[in-house]
Coordinates of C-alpha atoms in Angstrom, one line a residue:
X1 CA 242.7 -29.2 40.6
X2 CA 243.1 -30.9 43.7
X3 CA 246.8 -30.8 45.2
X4 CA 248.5 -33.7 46.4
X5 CA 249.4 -33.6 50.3
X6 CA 252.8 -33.0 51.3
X7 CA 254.6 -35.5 52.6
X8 CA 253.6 -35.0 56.0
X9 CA 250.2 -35.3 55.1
X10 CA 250.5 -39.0 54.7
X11 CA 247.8 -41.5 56.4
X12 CA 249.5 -43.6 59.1
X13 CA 249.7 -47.1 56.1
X14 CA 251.6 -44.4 53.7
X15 CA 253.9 -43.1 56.1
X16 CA 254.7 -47.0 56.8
X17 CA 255.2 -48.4 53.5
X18 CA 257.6 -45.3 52.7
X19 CA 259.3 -46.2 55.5
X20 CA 259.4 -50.2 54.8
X21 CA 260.3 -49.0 50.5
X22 CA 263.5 -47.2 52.0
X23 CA 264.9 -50.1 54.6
X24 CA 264.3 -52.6 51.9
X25 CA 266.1 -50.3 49.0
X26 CA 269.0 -51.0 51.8
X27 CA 268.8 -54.7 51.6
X28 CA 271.4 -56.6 50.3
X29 CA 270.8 -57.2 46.1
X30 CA 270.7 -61.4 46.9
X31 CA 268.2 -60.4 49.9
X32 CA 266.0 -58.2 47.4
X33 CA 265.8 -61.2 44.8
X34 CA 265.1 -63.1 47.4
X35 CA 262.4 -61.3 49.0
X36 CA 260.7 -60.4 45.5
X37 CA 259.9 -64.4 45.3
X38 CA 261.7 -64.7 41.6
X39 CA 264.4 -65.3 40.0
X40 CA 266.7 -62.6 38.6
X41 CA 265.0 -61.5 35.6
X42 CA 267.1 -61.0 32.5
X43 CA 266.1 -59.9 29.0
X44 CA 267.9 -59.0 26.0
X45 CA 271.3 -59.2 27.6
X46 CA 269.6 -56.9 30.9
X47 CA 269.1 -58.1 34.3
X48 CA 266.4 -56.1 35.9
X49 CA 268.0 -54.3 39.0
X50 CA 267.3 -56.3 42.4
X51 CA 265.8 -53.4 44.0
X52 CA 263.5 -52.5 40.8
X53 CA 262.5 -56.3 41.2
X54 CA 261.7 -56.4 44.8
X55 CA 259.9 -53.2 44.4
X56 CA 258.0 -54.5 41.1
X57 CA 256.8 -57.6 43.5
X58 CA 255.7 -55.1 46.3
X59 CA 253.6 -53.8 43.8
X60 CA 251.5 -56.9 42.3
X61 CA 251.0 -58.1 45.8
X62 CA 249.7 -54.5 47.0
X63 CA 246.5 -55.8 44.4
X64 CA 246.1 -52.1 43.2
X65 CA 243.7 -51.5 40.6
X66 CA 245.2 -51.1 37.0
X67 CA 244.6 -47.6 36.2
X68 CA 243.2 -49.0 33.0
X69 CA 239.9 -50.3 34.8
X70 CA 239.5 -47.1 36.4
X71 CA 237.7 -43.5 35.4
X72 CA 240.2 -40.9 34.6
X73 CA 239.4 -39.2 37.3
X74 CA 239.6 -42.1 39.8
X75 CA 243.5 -43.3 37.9
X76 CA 244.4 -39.3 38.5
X77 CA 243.8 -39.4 42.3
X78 CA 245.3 -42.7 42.6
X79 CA 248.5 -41.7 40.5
X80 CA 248.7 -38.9 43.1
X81 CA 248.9 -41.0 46.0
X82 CA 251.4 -43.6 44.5
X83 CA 253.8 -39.9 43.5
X84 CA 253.1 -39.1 47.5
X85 CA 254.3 -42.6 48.9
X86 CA 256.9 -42.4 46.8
X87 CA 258.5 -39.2 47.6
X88 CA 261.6 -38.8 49.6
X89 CA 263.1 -35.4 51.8
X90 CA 261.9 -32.4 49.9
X91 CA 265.0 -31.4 47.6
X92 CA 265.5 -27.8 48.4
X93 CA 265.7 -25.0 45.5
X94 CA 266.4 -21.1 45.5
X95 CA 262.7 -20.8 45.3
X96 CA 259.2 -21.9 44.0
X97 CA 256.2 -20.3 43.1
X98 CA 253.0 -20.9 41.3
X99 CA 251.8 -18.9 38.0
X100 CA 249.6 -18.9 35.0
X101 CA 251.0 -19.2 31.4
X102 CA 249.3 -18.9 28.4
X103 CA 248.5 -22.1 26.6
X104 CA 246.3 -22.4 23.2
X105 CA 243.2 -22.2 24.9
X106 CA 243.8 -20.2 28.0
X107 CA 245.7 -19.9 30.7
X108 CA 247.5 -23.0 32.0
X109 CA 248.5 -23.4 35.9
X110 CA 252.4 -23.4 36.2
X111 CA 255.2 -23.4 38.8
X112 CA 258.7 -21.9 38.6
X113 CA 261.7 -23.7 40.2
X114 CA 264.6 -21.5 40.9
X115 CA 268.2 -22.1 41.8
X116 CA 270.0 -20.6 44.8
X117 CA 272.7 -18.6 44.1
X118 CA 275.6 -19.9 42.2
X119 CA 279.4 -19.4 42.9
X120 CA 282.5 -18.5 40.8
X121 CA 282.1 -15.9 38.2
X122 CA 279.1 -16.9 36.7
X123 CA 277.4 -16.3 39.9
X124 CA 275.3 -13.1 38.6
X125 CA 274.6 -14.5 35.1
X126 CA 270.9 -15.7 34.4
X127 CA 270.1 -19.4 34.4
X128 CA 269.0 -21.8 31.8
X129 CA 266.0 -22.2 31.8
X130 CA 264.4 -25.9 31.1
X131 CA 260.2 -26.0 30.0
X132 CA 259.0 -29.4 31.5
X133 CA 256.0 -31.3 30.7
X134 CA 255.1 -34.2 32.9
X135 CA 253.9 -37.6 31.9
X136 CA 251.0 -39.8 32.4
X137 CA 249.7 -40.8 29.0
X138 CA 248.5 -37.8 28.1
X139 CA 245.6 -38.8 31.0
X140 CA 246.8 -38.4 34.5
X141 CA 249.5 -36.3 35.9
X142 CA 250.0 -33.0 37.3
X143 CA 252.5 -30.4 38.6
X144 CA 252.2 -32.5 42.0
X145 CA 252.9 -35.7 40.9
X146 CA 256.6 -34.3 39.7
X147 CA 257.1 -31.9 41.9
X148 CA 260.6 -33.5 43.1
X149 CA 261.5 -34.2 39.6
X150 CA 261.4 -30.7 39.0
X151 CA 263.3 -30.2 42.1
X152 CA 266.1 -32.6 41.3
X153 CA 266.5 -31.0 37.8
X154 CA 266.5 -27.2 39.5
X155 CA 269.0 -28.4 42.2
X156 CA 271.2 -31.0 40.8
X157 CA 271.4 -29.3 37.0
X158 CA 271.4 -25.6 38.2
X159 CA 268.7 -24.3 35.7
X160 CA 265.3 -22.9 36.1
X161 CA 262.4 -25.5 35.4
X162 CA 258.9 -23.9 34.6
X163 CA 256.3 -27.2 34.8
X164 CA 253.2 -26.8 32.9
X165 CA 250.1 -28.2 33.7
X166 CA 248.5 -28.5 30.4
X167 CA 245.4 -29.9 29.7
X168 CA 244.5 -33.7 30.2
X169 CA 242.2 -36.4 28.3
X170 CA 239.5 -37.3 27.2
X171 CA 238.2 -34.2 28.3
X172 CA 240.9 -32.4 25.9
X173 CA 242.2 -35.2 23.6
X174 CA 244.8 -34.7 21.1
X175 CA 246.1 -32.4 19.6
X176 CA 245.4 -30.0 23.0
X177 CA 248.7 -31.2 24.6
X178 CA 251.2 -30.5 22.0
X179 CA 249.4 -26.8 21.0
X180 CA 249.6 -25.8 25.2
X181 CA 253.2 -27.2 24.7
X182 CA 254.0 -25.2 21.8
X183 CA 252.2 -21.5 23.5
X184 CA 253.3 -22.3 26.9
X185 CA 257.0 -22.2 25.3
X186 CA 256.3 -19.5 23.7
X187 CA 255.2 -16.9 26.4
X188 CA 258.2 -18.6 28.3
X189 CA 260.4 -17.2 25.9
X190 CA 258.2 -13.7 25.9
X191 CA 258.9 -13.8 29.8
X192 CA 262.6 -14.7 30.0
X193 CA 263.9 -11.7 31.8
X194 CA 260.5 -12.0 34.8
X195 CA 261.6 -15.3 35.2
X196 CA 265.3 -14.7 35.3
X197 CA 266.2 -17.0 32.8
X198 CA 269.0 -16.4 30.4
X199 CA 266.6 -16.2 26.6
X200 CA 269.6 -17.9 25.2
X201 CA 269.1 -21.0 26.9
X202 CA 266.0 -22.0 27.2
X203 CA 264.7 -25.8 26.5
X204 CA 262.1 -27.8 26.7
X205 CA 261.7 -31.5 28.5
X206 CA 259.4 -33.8 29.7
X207 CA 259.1 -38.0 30.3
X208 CA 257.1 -40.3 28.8
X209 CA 253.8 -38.0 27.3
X210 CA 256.0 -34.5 28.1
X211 CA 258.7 -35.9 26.1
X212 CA 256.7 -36.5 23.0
X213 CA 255.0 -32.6 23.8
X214 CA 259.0 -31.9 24.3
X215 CA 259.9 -33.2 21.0
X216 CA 256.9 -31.4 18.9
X217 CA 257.7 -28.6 20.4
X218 CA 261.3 -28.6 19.3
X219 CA 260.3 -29.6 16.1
X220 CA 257.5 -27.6 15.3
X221 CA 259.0 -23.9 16.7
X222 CA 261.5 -24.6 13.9
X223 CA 259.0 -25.3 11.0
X224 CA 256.9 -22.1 12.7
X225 CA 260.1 -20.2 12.0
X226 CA 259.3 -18.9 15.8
X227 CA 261.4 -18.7 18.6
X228 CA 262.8 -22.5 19.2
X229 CA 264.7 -24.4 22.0
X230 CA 268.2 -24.2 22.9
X231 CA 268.4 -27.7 24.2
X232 CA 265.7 -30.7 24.5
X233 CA 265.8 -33.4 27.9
X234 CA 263.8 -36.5 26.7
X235 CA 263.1 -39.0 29.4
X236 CA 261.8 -41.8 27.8
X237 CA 259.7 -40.3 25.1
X238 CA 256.5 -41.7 23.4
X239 CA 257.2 -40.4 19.6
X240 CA 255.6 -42.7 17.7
X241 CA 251.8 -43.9 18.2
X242 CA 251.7 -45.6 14.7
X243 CA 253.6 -49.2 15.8
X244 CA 253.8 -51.5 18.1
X245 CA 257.7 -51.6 18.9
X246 CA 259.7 -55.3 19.8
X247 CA 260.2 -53.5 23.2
X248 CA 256.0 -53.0 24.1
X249 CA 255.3 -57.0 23.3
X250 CA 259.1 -58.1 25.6
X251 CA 257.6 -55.9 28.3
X252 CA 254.3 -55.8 28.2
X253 CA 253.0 -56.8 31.7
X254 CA 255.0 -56.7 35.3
X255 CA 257.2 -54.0 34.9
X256 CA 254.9 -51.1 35.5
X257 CA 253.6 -49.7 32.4
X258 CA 252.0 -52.2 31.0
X259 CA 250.0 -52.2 27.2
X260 CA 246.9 -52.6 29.1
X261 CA 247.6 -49.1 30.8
X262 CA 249.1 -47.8 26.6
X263 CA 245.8 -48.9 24.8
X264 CA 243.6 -47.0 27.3
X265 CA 245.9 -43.8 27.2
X266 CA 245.6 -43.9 23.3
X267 CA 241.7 -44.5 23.7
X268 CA 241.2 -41.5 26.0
X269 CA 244.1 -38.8 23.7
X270 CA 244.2 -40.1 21.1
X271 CA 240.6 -41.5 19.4
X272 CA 240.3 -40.8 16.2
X273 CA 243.2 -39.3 14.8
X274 CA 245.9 -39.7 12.6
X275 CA 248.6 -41.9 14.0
X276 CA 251.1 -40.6 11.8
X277 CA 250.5 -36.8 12.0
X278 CA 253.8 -34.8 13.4
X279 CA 251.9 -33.7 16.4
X280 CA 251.5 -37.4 17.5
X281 CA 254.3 -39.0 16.2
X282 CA 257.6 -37.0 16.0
X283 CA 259.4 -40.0 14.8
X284 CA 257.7 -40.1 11.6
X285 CA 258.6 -36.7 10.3
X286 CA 261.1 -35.7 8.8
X287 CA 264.1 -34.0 11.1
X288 CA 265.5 -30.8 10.6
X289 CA 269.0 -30.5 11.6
X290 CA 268.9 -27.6 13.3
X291 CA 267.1 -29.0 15.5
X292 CA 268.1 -28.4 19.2
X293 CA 270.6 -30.7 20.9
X294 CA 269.0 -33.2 22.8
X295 CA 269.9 -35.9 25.8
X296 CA 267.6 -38.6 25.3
X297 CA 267.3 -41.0 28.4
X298 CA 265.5 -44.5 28.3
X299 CA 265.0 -47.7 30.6
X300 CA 265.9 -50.9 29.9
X301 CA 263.0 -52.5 30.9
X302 CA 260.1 -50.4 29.3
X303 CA 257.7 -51.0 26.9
X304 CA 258.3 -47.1 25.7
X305 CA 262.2 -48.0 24.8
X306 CA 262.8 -48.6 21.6
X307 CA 261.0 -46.0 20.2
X308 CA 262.7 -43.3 22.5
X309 CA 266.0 -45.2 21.0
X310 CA 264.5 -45.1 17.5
X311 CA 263.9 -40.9 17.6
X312 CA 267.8 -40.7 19.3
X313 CA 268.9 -43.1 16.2
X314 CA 266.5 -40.4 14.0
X315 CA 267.9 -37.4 15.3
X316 CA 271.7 -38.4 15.0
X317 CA 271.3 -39.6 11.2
X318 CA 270.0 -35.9 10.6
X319 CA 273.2 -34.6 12.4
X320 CA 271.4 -33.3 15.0
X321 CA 274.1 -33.5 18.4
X322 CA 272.5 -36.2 20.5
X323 CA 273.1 -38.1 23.2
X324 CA 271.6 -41.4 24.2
X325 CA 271.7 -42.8 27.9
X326 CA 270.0 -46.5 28.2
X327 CA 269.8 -47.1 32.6
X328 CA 269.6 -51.0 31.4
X329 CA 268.1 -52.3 34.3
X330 CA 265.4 -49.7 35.3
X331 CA 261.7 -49.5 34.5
X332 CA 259.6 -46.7 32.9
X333 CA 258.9 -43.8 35.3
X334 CA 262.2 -44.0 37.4
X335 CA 262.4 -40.4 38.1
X336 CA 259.6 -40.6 39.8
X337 CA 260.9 -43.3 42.3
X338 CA 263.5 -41.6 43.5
X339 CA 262.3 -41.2 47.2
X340 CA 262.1 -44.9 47.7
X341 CA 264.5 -46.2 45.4
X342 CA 268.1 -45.8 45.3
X343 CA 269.2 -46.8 41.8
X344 CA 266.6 -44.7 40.2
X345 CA 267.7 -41.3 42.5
X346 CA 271.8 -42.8 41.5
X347 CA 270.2 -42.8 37.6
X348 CA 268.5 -39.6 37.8
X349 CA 271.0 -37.8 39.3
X350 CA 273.1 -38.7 36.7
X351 CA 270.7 -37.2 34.5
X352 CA 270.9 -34.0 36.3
X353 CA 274.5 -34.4 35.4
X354 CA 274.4 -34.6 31.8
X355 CA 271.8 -31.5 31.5
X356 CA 274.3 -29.3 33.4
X357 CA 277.0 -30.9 31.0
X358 CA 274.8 -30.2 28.0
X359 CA 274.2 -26.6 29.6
X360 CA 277.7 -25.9 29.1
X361 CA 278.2 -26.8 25.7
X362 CA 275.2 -25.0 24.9
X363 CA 276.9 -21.8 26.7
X364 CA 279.7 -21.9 24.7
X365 CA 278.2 -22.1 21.3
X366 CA 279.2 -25.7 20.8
X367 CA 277.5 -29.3 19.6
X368 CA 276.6 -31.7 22.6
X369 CA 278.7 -34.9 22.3
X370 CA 277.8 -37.1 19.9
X371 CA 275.2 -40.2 20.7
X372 CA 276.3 -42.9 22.7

């Protein structure tokens, strides 16, 4: 798979509108409404952050294809070069390197983030380590297009991250991505002590498409009666394809996933198959509560939020320790726009937080907080 240039391999226009992203993320909030050409937009009590607006506007006048019109292969290429202008300084982390892991088919292409070393007297004890699964709709996506999510999460939460490239539609459509979820876990928990990760502690995560593979995963190791996770990181999660939620019709256009984008990610993974099978839909099954503590995180504004709030609502009515952290005034796919945007790096940082939190509480044997 072709990798996405680092950040100094940016054309001249790139290197520019990175640059021009970052000044105006300084601006003044008035300035950025200003700028954006709107008012302040505000639904359901939420008022779309100024910066997120401005940067929402930047976008519809850039007159960039929908992903929707284009081949798979054409909306994975540009999806790389959106992830490039968007990326900040490179975080730096212990180490990095490339691997294979198994999935259900063959190997997959991976990459191991490690920490540097810690302090205090934990300082020789393995990590955690955290499984993550990107997004894209099951279509686009690859370990370069979050390669400083990862980052973040190894540097700011102090785990090992292992990223799994698994594989893509149409030309692997459902259920490939959940089964390479559930044997890339797997020979991470065979591999544990070559990876230097504590087998104790080892979770699985993902946003948008890699949270739903997160979530089977956590579900279905369980019903396997095989080795499951220790603790689950949902950014906002797809877990149920069988309805429409309120939150897909309030935010359907203009806030950067858009249904347009939905309906052709469920035409390319999902085709014929049944909306309401486990694999697809973790919502709709029932929830064991031993399942794995999980910190589920949505956006305000984002077509995908009501269902990630519906699995957190799920999860905590089966006493499963859970807790929920709405960023009200961000869109779908803020992680990713942490180089240009300084709410969503504030946000995701946070994040980082709350998974180093939820580390602990892990370490010590005990339930994560309860939902929020």
């Amino acid at each position: 798979m072709p990798r996405r240039p680092s950040p100094t391999g940016r054309t001249k226009r790139e290197r520019l509108e990175y640059r021009a992203a970052r000044a105006l993320a300084a601006l003044p909030p008035t300035t950025q409404v200003k700028l954006s050409r709107r008012p302040p937009v505000r639904v359901d009590g939420q008022e779309l952050e100024p910066e997120v607006q401005l940067t929402l506007a930047l976008l519809e006048r850039q007159g960039l294809a929908g992903i929707e019109t284009l081949s798979p292969a054409q909306a994975r290429e540009q999806v790389r070069r959106q992830a490039l202008a968007a990326e900040g300084p490179t975080p730096e982390v212990g180490a990095r390197r490339d691997l294979q892991v198994d999935g259900a088919e063959g190997l997959l292409a991976a990459r191991l983030y490690s920490p540097g070393t810690a302090d205090g007297p934990d300082a020789d004890a393995p990590r955690a380590l955290l499984v993550f699964f990107h997004g894209g709709g099951f279509v686009v996506g690859d370990l370069e297009t979050h390669d400083e999510v990862c980052r973040l999460l190894c540097r700011h939460a102090g785990l090992h991250v292992l990223s799994v490239d698994y594989r893509l539609a149409p030309e692997c459509p459902f259920p490939a991505a959940p089964l390479d979820g559930l044997a890339a876990f797997a020979w991470a928990v065979a591999h544990a002590d070559e990876l230097g990760a504590d087998p104790e502690r080892i979770g699985v995560g993902g946003d948008s498409a890699g949270g739903s593979i997160a979530a089977v995963v956590a579900q279905e190791t369980l019903r396997r009666g095989i080795a499951a996770p220790a603790f689950q990181l949902l950014l906002y999660p797809a877990t149920d394809a069988s309805t429409e939620w309120p939150s897909v019709d309030r935010f359907a256009d203009g806030f950067f996933l858009t249904r347009a984008q939905m309906t052709w990610f469920r035409e390319q993974y999902i085709r014929d198959a049944d909306v309401h099978d486990p694999l697809l839909s973790p919502l709709l099954t029932s929830i064991d509560p031993a399942l794995a503590p999980a910190l589920i995180v949505t956006a305000g504004f984002d077509p995908l939020r009501d269902e990630g709030e519906a699995y957190a609502t799920a999860l905590d009515a089966a006493g499963v320790p859970v807790v929920l952290r709405r960023f009200p005034g961000l869109i779908h796919g803020f992680a990713n726009m942490t180089g240009v945007s300084r709410v969503s790096r504030d946000a995701f940082l946070e994040v980082c937080g709350m998974v180093r939190a939820l580390l602990r509480t892990t370490r010590a044997g005990r339930p994560a907080s309860p939902m929020l």
